Amino acid sequence: MTERHLVAMPLSSQDPIAVRAELLAAQRDFWDGRDTTHLHHPVWFRQFAGHGLVIRDLTVPVAPVSGAVPGLLNPPRSAAVAYLLGAVTADGIGYVHVVAARRSHRGRGLARRMWATFETRAREAGAKELHAITTPGNTGSIAFHTAIGMTAVRLPDYSGPGEDRMLFRRTL
Ligand SMILES: CC(C)(COP(=O)(O)OP(=O)(O)OC[C@H]1O[C@@H](n2cnc3c(N)ncnc32)[C@H](O)[C@@H]1OP(=O)(O)O)[C@@H](O)C(=O)NCCC(=O)NCCS
């Protein structure tokens, strides 16, 4: 990342609950209007924050978040512009649950950069494969994951009857 005002940091180095509130408040900018609250279950910010990543733009102040938990340590000052939630399983799968970049910051390599960092850390944690999942209609996600070298397979009923999903895989 050559833009010095874009700073990548582990999710666990921040207050993950404050970050969750910030990301949910800004989800229209990250997810093109989709309601993705269900993807941001607190477990990804409490128990699984260890492999999460956030990129902040030091030139953009964080917007006030209504409903944020008061009294938290270390609240963010500059805005999150990209983030990745993921974990490494006991059987060696580095799983990226979500990756997103703000519309204003797309096409600058931020998601690719976070995936590269996640891959390094997943290898260190013993991962042998990388996985991610998306819906078949998410053409941007499919294009992105293909561009970073993942193999895409459509799996019927993956998430229940009629709920096909694209599974992205890459062996390490
Ligand atoms: C998918 C997403 C995370 C990509 O973020 P990004 O920071 O713009 O991606 P990058 O700039 O790192 O792009 C990396 C590569 O993917 C390609 N790519 C990314 N988005 C693409 C798109 N919509 N269409 C075609 N190619 C795309 C880029 O061209 C680039 O390829 P290159 O390096 O060979 O030129 C972003 O579009 C997004 O936040 N979408 C909404 C959230 C979402 O659907 N997330 C995925 C499901 S979890």
Coordinates of C-alpha atoms and ligand atoms in Angstrom, one line a residue:
M1 CA 0.0 0.0 0.0
T2 CA 1.8 3.1 -1.2
E3 CA -0.7 5.7 0.1
R4 CA 0.8 6.6 3.5
H5 CA -2.5 7.9 4.9
L6 CA -4.1 4.5 4.6
V7 CA -3.0 2.5 7.6
A8 CA -3.7 -1.2 8.1
M9 CA -4.1 -2.5 11.7
P10 CA -5.2 -5.7 13.4
L11 CA -8.8 -5.5 14.6
S12 CA -7.7 -6.8 18.0
S13 CA -5.4 -3.7 18.4
Q14 CA -8.6 -1.5 18.5
D15 CA -11.7 -1.7 20.5
P16 CA -13.5 -4.3 18.5
I17 CA -17.0 -3.5 19.8
A18 CA -16.5 0.2 18.9
V19 CA -15.3 -0.9 15.4
R20 CA -18.3 -3.1 15.0
A21 CA -20.7 -0.2 15.7
E22 CA -18.7 2.0 13.3
L23 CA -18.8 -0.6 10.5
L24 CA -22.6 -1.2 11.0
A25 CA -23.3 2.5 10.9
A26 CA -21.4 2.8 7.6
Q27 CA -22.6 -0.4 6.0
R28 CA -24.4 1.4 3.2
D29 CA -21.0 2.6 2.0
F30 CA -19.3 -0.8 2.4
W31 CA -22.1 -3.0 1.1
D32 CA -23.9 -1.0 -1.6
G33 CA -27.1 -0.6 0.5
R34 CA -27.4 -4.3 1.5
D35 CA -28.3 -5.0 5.2
T36 CA -25.4 -7.2 6.3
T37 CA -26.0 -7.0 10.0
H38 CA -26.3 -10.8 10.2
L39 CA -22.7 -11.1 8.8
H40 CA -21.4 -8.9 11.6
H41 CA -22.3 -11.2 14.5
P42 CA -20.4 -10.0 17.7
V43 CA -18.5 -13.3 17.8
W44 CA -16.3 -12.0 14.9
F45 CA -15.4 -9.0 17.0
R46 CA -15.2 -10.6 20.4
Q47 CA -13.9 -14.2 20.1
F48 CA -12.5 -14.2 16.5
A49 CA -11.1 -10.6 16.4
G50 CA -7.5 -12.1 16.4
H51 CA -7.3 -12.4 12.6
G52 CA -9.4 -9.4 11.7
L53 CA -7.9 -6.4 9.9
V54 CA -9.0 -2.8 9.4
I55 CA -7.6 -0.2 7.1
R56 CA -8.1 3.4 8.3
D57 CA -7.8 6.6 6.2
L58 CA -6.1 9.1 8.5
T59 CA -7.5 12.0 6.4
V60 CA -11.1 11.0 7.0
P61 CA -12.5 11.6 10.6
V62 CA -14.7 8.8 12.0
A63 CA -18.4 9.7 11.8
P64 CA -20.2 9.8 15.2
V65 CA -21.9 6.5 15.8
S66 CA -25.3 6.5 17.5
G67 CA -25.8 3.6 19.8
A68 CA -22.1 3.1 20.4
V69 CA -21.2 1.6 23.8
P70 CA -20.1 4.5 26.0
G71 CA -16.9 4.4 28.1
L72 CA -14.9 2.2 25.7
L73 CA -11.1 2.5 25.6
N74 CA -9.4 3.6 22.5
P75 CA -12.3 4.6 20.3
P76 CA -11.3 5.0 16.6
R77 CA -10.5 8.6 15.4
S78 CA -10.1 8.1 11.7
A79 CA -12.6 6.3 9.5
A80 CA -12.4 2.6 8.6
V81 CA -12.2 2.3 4.8
A82 CA -11.7 -1.5 4.4
Y83 CA -11.9 -4.5 6.7
L84 CA -11.6 -8.2 6.8
L85 CA -13.1 -10.7 9.3
G86 CA -11.6 -14.2 9.3
A87 CA -10.3 -17.0 11.4
V88 CA -8.1 -20.1 11.1
T89 CA -9.7 -23.4 12.0
A90 CA -8.2 -26.3 14.0
D91 CA -8.1 -28.4 10.8
G92 CA -6.0 -25.8 8.9
I93 CA -8.5 -23.7 7.0
G94 CA -7.9 -20.0 6.8
Y95 CA -11.5 -18.8 6.4
V96 CA -12.3 -15.2 5.4
H97 CA -15.8 -14.5 6.5
V98 CA -16.2 -11.0 5.0
V99 CA -14.0 -8.5 3.1
A100 CA -15.3 -5.1 2.2
A101 CA -14.0 -1.7 1.0
R102 CA -15.8 1.6 1.0
R103 CA -17.1 2.6 -2.4
S104 CA -14.9 5.7 -2.2
H105 CA -11.8 3.5 -1.7
R106 CA -12.3 0.6 -4.1
G107 CA -10.0 -0.3 -6.9
R108 CA -6.9 0.7 -4.9
G109 CA -5.8 -2.7 -3.9
L110 CA -7.0 -2.5 -0.3
A111 CA -8.9 -5.9 -0.3
R112 CA -6.0 -7.6 -2.1
R113 CA -3.7 -6.2 0.6
M114 CA -5.8 -7.4 3.5
W115 CA -6.1 -10.9 1.9
A116 CA -2.2 -11.0 1.6
T117 CA -1.8 -10.1 5.2
F118 CA -4.4 -12.7 6.2
E119 CA -2.7 -15.3 4.2
T120 CA 0.7 -14.7 5.9
R121 CA -0.9 -14.9 9.3
A122 CA -2.9 -17.9 8.4
R123 CA 0.2 -19.7 7.2
E124 CA 1.9 -18.9 10.5
A125 CA -1.1 -20.3 12.3
G126 CA -0.8 -23.6 10.4
A127 CA -3.4 -23.1 7.6
K128 CA -3.1 -25.4 4.6
E129 CA -6.0 -23.9 2.6
L130 CA -7.8 -20.6 2.2
H131 CA -11.6 -20.5 1.9
A132 CA -14.3 -17.8 1.4
I133 CA -17.9 -17.9 0.4
T134 CA -20.3 -15.6 -1.4
T135 CA -23.7 -15.6 -3.0
P136 CA -23.8 -16.5 -6.8
G137 CA -25.2 -13.1 -7.6
N138 CA -22.3 -11.2 -6.1
T139 CA -20.5 -10.6 -9.3
G140 CA -18.0 -8.1 -7.8
S141 CA -17.0 -10.6 -5.1
I142 CA -16.6 -13.4 -7.6
A143 CA -14.4 -11.1 -9.9
F144 CA -12.3 -10.1 -6.9
H145 CA -11.7 -13.5 -5.5
T146 CA -10.9 -14.9 -8.9
A147 CA -8.5 -12.0 -9.5
I148 CA -6.6 -12.9 -6.3
G149 CA -6.1 -16.5 -7.4
M150 CA -9.0 -18.4 -5.8
T151 CA -10.8 -21.2 -7.5
A152 CA -14.6 -20.7 -7.6
V153 CA -17.1 -23.6 -7.4
R154 CA -20.9 -23.2 -7.2
L155 CA -22.3 -25.5 -4.5
P156 CA -26.0 -26.3 -4.6
D157 CA -28.0 -25.9 -1.3
Y158 CA -24.7 -25.0 0.5
S159 CA -26.6 -22.8 3.0
G160 CA -29.9 -24.7 3.0
P161 CA -32.5 -25.6 0.4
G162 CA -32.3 -23.3 -2.6
E163 CA -29.4 -21.4 -1.0
D164 CA -26.5 -22.0 -3.4
R165 CA -23.2 -20.5 -2.6
M166 CA -19.9 -19.9 -4.4
L167 CA -17.0 -21.5 -2.5
F168 CA -13.6 -20.0 -3.2
R169 CA -10.5 -22.1 -2.4
R170 CA -6.8 -21.9 -2.7
T171 CA -4.3 -24.4 -1.4
L172 CA -1.3 -23.0 0.4
Ligands
LIG1 C1 -15.1 -7.1 -3.4 C2 -14.4 -5.9 -2.8 C3 -14.0 -6.2 -1.3 C4 -13.1 -5.6 -3.6 O1 -12.3 -4.5 -2.9 P1 -11.2 -3.6 -3.6 O2 -10.4 -3.0 -2.5 O3 -11.9 -2.7 -4.5 O4 -10.4 -4.7 -4.4 P2 -8.9 -4.5 -5.0 O5 -8.7 -3.1 -5.4 O6 -8.0 -5.1 -3.9 O7 -8.9 -5.5 -6.3 C5 -8.1 -6.6 -6.4 C6 -8.4 -7.2 -7.8 O8 -9.8 -7.6 -7.9 C7 -10.4 -7.0 -9.0 N1 -11.7 -6.6 -8.7 C8 -12.1 -6.1 -7.5 N2 -13.5 -5.8 -7.5 C9 -13.9 -6.1 -8.8 C10 -15.1 -5.9 -9.5 N3 -16.2 -5.4 -8.9 N4 -15.1 -6.3 -10.8 C11 -14.0 -6.8 -11.4 N5 -12.8 -7.0 -10.8 C12 -12.7 -6.6 -9.5 C13 -9.5 -5.8 -9.3 O9 -9.6 -5.5 -10.7 C14 -8.2 -6.2 -8.9 O10 -7.5 -7.0 -9.9 P3 -6.0 -6.6 -10.4 O11 -5.2 -6.4 -9.1 O12 -5.7 -7.8 -11.2 O13 -6.2 -5.3 -11.1 C15 -15.2 -4.6 -2.8 O14 -15.8 -4.4 -4.2 C16 -16.4 -4.6 -1.9 O15 -16.3 -4.1 -0.7 N6 -17.6 -5.0 -2.3 C17 -18.8 -5.0 -1.4 C18 -18.7 -6.0 -0.3 C19 -18.6 -7.5 -0.8 O16 -19.4 -7.9 -1.6 N7 -17.6 -8.2 -0.3 C20 -17.3 -9.6 -0.8 C21 -18.2 -10.6 -0.1 S1 -17.6 -11.0 1.5

